[in-house]
Coordinates of C-alpha atoms and ligand atoms in Angstrom, one line a residue:
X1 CA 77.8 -65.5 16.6
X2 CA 77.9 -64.9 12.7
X3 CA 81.4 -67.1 11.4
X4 CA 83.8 -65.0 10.3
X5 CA 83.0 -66.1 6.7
X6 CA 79.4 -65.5 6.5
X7 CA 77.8 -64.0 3.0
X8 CA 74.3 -62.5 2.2
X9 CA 72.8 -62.9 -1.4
X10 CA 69.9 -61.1 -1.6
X11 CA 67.6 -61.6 -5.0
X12 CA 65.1 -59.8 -6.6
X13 CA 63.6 -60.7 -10.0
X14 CA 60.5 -61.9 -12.2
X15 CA 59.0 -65.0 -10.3
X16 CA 59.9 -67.9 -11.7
X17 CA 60.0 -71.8 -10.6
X18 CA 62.8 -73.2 -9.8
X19 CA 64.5 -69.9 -8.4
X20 CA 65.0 -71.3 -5.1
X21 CA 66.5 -74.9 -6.4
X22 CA 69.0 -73.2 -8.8
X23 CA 70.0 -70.7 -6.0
X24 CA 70.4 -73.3 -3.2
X25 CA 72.2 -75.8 -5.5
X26 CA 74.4 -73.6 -6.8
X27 CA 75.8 -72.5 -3.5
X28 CA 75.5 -76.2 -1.9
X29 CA 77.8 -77.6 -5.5
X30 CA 80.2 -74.5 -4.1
X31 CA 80.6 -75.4 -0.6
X32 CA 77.9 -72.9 0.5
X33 CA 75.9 -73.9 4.2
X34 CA 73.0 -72.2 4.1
X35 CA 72.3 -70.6 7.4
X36 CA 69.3 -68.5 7.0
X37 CA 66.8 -68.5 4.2
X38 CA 63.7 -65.7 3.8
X39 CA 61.8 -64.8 0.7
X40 CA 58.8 -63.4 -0.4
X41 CA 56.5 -63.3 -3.9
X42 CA 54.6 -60.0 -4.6
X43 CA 52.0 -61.4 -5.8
X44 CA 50.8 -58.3 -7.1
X45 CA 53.8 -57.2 -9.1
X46 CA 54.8 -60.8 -9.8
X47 CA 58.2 -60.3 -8.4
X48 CA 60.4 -62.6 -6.4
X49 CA 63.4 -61.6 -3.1
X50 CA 64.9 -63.5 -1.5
X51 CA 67.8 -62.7 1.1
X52 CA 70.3 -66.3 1.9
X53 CA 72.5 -66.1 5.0
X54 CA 75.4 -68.7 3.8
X55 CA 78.6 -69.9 5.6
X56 CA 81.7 -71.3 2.8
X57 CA 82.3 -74.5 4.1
X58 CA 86.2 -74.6 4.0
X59 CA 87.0 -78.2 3.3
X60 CA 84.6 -78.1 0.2
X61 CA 88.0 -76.2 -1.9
X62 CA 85.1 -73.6 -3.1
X63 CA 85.7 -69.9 -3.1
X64 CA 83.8 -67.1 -2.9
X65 CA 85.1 -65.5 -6.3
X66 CA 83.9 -69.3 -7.8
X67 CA 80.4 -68.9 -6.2
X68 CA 80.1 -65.6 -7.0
X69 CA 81.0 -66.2 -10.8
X70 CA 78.5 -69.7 -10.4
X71 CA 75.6 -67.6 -9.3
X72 CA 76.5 -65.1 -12.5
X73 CA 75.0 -68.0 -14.3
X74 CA 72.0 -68.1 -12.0
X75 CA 71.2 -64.4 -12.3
X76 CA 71.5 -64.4 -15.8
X77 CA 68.7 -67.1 -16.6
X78 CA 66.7 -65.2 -14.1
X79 CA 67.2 -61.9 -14.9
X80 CA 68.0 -61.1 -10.9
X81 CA 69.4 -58.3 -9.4
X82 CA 71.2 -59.4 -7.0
X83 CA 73.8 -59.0 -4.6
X84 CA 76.8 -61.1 -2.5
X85 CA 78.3 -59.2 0.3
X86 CA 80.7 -60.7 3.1
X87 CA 79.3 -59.9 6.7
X88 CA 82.6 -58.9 8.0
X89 CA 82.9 -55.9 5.3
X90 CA 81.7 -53.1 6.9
X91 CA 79.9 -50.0 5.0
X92 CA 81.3 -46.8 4.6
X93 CA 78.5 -44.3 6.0
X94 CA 78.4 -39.8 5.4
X95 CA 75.7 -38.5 7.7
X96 CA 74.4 -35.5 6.8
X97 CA 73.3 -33.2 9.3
X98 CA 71.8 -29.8 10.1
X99 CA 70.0 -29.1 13.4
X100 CA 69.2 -30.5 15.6
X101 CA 71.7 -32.4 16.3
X102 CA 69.9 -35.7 18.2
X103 CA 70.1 -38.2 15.2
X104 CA 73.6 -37.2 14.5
X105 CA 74.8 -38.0 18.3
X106 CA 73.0 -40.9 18.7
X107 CA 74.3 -42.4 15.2
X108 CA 77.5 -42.0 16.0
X109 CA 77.3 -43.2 19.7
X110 CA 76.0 -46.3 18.3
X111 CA 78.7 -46.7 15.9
X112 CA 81.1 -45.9 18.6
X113 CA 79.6 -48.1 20.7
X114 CA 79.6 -50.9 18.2
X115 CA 75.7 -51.4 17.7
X116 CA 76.0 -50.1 14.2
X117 CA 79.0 -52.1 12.4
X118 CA 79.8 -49.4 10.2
X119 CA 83.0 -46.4 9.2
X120 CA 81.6 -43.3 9.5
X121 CA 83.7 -41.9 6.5
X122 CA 82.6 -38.2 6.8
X123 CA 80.0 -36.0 9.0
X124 CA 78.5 -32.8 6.4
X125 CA 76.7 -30.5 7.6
X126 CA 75.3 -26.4 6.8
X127 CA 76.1 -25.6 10.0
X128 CA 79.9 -25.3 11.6
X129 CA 81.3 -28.0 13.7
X130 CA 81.1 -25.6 16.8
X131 CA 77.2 -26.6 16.3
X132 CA 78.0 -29.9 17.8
X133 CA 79.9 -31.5 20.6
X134 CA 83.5 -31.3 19.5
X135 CA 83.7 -34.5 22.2
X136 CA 80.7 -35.8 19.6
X137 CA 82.6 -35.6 16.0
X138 CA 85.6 -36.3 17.3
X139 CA 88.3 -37.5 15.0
X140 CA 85.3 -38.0 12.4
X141 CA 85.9 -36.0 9.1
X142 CA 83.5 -32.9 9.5
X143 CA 83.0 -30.8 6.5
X144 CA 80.9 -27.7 6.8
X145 CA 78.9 -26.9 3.2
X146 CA 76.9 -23.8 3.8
X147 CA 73.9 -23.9 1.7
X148 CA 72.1 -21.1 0.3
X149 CA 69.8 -20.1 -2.9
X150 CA 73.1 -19.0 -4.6
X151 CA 75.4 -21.5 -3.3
X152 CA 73.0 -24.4 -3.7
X153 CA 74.3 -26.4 -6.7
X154 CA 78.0 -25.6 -5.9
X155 CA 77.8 -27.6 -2.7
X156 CA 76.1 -30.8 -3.6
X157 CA 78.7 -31.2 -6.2
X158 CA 81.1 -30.4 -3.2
X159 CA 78.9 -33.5 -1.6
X160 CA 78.8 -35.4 -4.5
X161 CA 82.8 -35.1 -4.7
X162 CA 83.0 -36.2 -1.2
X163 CA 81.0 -39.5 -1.8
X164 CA 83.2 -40.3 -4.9
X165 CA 86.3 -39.6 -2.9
X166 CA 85.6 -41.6 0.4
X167 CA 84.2 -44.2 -1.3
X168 CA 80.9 -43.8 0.6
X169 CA 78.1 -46.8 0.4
X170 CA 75.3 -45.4 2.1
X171 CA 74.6 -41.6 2.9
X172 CA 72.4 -40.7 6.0
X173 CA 70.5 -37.5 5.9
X174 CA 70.1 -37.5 9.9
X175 CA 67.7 -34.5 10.3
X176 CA 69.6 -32.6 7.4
X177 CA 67.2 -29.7 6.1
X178 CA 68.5 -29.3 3.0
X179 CA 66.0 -30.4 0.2
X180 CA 68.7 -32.5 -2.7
X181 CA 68.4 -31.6 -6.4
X182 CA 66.4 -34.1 -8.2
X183 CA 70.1 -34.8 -10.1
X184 CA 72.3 -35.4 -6.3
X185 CA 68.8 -37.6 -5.5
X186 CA 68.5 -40.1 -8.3
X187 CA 72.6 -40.5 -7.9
X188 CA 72.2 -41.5 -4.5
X189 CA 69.1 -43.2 -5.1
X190 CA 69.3 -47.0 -3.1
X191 CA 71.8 -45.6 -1.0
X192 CA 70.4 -42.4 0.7
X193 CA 68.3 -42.9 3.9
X194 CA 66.6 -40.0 5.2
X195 CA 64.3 -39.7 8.7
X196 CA 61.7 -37.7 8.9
X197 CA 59.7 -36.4 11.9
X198 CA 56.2 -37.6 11.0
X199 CA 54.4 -40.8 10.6
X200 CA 54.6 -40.7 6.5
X201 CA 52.4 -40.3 4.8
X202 CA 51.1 -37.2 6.7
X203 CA 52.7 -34.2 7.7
X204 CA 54.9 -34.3 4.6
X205 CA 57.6 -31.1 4.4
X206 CA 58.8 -28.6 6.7
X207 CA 57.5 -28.3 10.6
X208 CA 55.1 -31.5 10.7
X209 CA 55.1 -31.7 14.3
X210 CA 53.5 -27.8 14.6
X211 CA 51.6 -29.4 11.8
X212 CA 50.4 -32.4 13.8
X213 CA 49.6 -30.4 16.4
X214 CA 47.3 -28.0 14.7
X215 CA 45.3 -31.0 13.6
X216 CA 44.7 -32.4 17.1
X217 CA 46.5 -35.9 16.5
X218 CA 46.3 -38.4 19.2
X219 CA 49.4 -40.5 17.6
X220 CA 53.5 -39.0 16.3
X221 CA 55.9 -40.8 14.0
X222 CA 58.8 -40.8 12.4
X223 CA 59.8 -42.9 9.2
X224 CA 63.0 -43.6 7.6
X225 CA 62.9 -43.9 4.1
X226 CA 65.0 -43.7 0.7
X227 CA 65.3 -40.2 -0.9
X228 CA 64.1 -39.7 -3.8
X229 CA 63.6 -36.2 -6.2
X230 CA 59.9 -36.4 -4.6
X231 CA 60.6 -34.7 -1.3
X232 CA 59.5 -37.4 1.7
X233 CA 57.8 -39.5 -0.7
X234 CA 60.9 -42.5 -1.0
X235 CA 60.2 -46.2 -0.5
X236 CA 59.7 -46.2 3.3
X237 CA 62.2 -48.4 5.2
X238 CA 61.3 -48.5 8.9
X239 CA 58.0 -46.4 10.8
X240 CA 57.1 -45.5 15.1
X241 CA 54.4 -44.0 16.9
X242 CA 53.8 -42.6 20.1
X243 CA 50.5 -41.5 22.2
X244 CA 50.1 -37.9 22.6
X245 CA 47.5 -35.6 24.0
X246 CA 45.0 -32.4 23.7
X247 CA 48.0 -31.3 26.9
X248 CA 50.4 -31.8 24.7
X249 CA 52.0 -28.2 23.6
X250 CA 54.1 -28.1 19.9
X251 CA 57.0 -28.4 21.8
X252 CA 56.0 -31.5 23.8
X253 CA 55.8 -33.0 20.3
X254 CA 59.3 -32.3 19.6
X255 CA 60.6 -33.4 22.9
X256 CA 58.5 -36.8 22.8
X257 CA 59.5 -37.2 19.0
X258 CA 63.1 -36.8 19.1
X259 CA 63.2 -40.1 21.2
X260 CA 60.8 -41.8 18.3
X261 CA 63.5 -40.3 15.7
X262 CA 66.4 -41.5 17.0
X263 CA 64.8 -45.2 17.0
X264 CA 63.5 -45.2 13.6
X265 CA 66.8 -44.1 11.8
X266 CA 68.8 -46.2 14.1
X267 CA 66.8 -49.4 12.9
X268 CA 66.5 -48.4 9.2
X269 CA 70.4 -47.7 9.3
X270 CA 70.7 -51.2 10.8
X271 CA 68.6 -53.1 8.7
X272 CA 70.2 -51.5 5.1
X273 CA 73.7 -52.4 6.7
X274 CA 72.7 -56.0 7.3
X275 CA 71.2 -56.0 3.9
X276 CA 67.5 -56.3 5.0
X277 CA 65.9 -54.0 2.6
X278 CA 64.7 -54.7 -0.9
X279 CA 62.9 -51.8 -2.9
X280 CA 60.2 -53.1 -4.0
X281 CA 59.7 -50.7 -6.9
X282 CA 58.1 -47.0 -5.0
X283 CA 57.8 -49.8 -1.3
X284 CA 60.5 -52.2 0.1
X285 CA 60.5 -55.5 1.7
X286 CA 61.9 -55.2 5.2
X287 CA 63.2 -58.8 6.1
X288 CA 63.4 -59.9 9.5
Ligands
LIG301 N1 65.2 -34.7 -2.6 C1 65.0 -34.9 -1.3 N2 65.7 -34.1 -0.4 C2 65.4 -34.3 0.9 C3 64.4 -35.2 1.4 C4 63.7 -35.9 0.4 O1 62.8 -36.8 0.7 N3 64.0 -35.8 -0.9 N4 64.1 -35.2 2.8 C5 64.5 -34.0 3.5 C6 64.3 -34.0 5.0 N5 63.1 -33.1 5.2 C7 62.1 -33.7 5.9 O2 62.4 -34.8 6.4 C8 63.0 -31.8 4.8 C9 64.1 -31.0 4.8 C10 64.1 -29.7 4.4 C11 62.9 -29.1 4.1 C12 62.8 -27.6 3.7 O3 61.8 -27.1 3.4 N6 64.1 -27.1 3.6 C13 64.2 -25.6 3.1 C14 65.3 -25.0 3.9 C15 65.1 -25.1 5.4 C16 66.3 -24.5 6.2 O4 67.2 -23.9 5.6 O5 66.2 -24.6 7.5 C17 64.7 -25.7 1.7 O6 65.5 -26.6 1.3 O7 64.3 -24.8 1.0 C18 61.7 -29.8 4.1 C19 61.8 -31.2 4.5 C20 66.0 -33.8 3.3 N7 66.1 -33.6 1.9

């Protein structure tokens, strides 16, 4: 059972020693328990992340807003980017959707259900709400922004405007079909989480499971990733497979993967909201 006070820091910076001392001293001097601890140098790249589960010990007379302005000393020397986050705030989460319509219901059955502790702040979607269970969206928000060649530009700023105003911290494009600008994607960039229906990096774009198909492949993903202005090319967050075979017809695939879909986003959704992933500059470390 996480206390009702629990924080996670997460770190990323040059490597350095003495990065773990300074971090765990300077939430122990602040009444900080540490209750989980994971990190990993890139040997590669030379960078350093680290993501601290930690409890404020209440006796100790520390406060968060005195850690959090102790570690600002920390991150400074190290040049981190980092973040503090309580584990009782919950995120506020836009889906985007399009058809069909399987990502969307099973996102928000989770949520309703409690697996995913997040506020759906707002459903968008090309499509009208009719498209969808009305039992499904519920009292959820639903805005319908009908995209076309002409109308293209006017409703992502209708979607930008609606991520200002609900104060949204993460935006899921659950099976949305709508490529984003290169401007709406580097906004959002960290904080959009897209699935796709193929096992990344093939079968890129539109249609990859009639693409799959036409090249005889024995194994079908999907992979949850960040959106970036390179369509399906973001730092992937989460990936699953499944057997298939020469019986299988183009619509088998889709049937078979909708189950892998659902599973992938659901875990990448999870994972950002309990502050898991790092990017890793175009990858991401996925902690456990
Ligand atoms: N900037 C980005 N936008 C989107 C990404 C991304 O990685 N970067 N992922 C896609 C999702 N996607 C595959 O997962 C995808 C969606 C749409 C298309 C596409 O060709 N769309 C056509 C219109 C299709 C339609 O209207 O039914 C288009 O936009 O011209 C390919 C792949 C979400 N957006």
């Amino acid at each position: 059972m996480i206390p009702s006070h629990s924080f996670v820091l997460t770190i990323s910076c040059a490597d350095a020693p003495g990065i773990v001392a300074a971090t765990t001293a300077c939430l122990f001097e602040r009444g900080g328990n540490i209750l989980d601890a994971q990190q990993f140098n890139d040997l590669e790249t030379g960078r350093f992340f680290m993501r601290v589960v930690f409890a404020v010990v209440d006796h100790a007379g520390g406060s968060i807003q005195d850690l959090r302005r102790g570690f600002d000393a920390v991150a400074a020397h190290f040049s981190m980017h980092w973040s503090l986050r309580s584990q009782a705030d919950r995120r506020r989460v836009m889906i985007l959707a399009s058809r069909p319509d399987h990502c969307l219901n099973d996102l928000i059955y989770r949520w309703r259900t409690g697996e995913l502790p997040m506020d759906i702040c707002a459903i968008v979607s090309n499509y009208p709400r009719e498209t969808y269970g009305l039992a499904t969206i519920g009292d959820i928000p639903f805005h319908m922004l009908p995209v076309s060649r002409e109308t293209r530009m006017q409703q992502e700023a209708g979607i930008w405007r609606l991520v200002q105003e609900t104060g949204t911290d993460l935006v899921v494009l659950a099976r949305y079909m709508q490529i984003l600008s290169d401007g709406l994607a580097a906004k959002l960039f960290g904080r959009c989480i897209n699935i796709h229906h193929s096992f990344l990096p093939g079968f890129k774009g539109a249609r990859p499971y009639h693409q799959a198909h036409e090249r005889g492949v024995k194994l079908i993903g999907a992979t949850s990733h960040f959106v970036t202005a390179a369509l399906d090319e973001g730092p992937i967050i989460e990936q699953d497979v499944e057997r298939i075979s020469h019986r299988d017809t183009p619509e088998d695939l889709v049937r078979k993967g909708r189950d892998i879909e659902r599973r992938v986003l659901a875990r990448a959704v999870h994972t950002y909201l309990d502050d898991r992933v790092i990017l890793n500059g175009r990858k991401t470390i996925v902690f456990s």
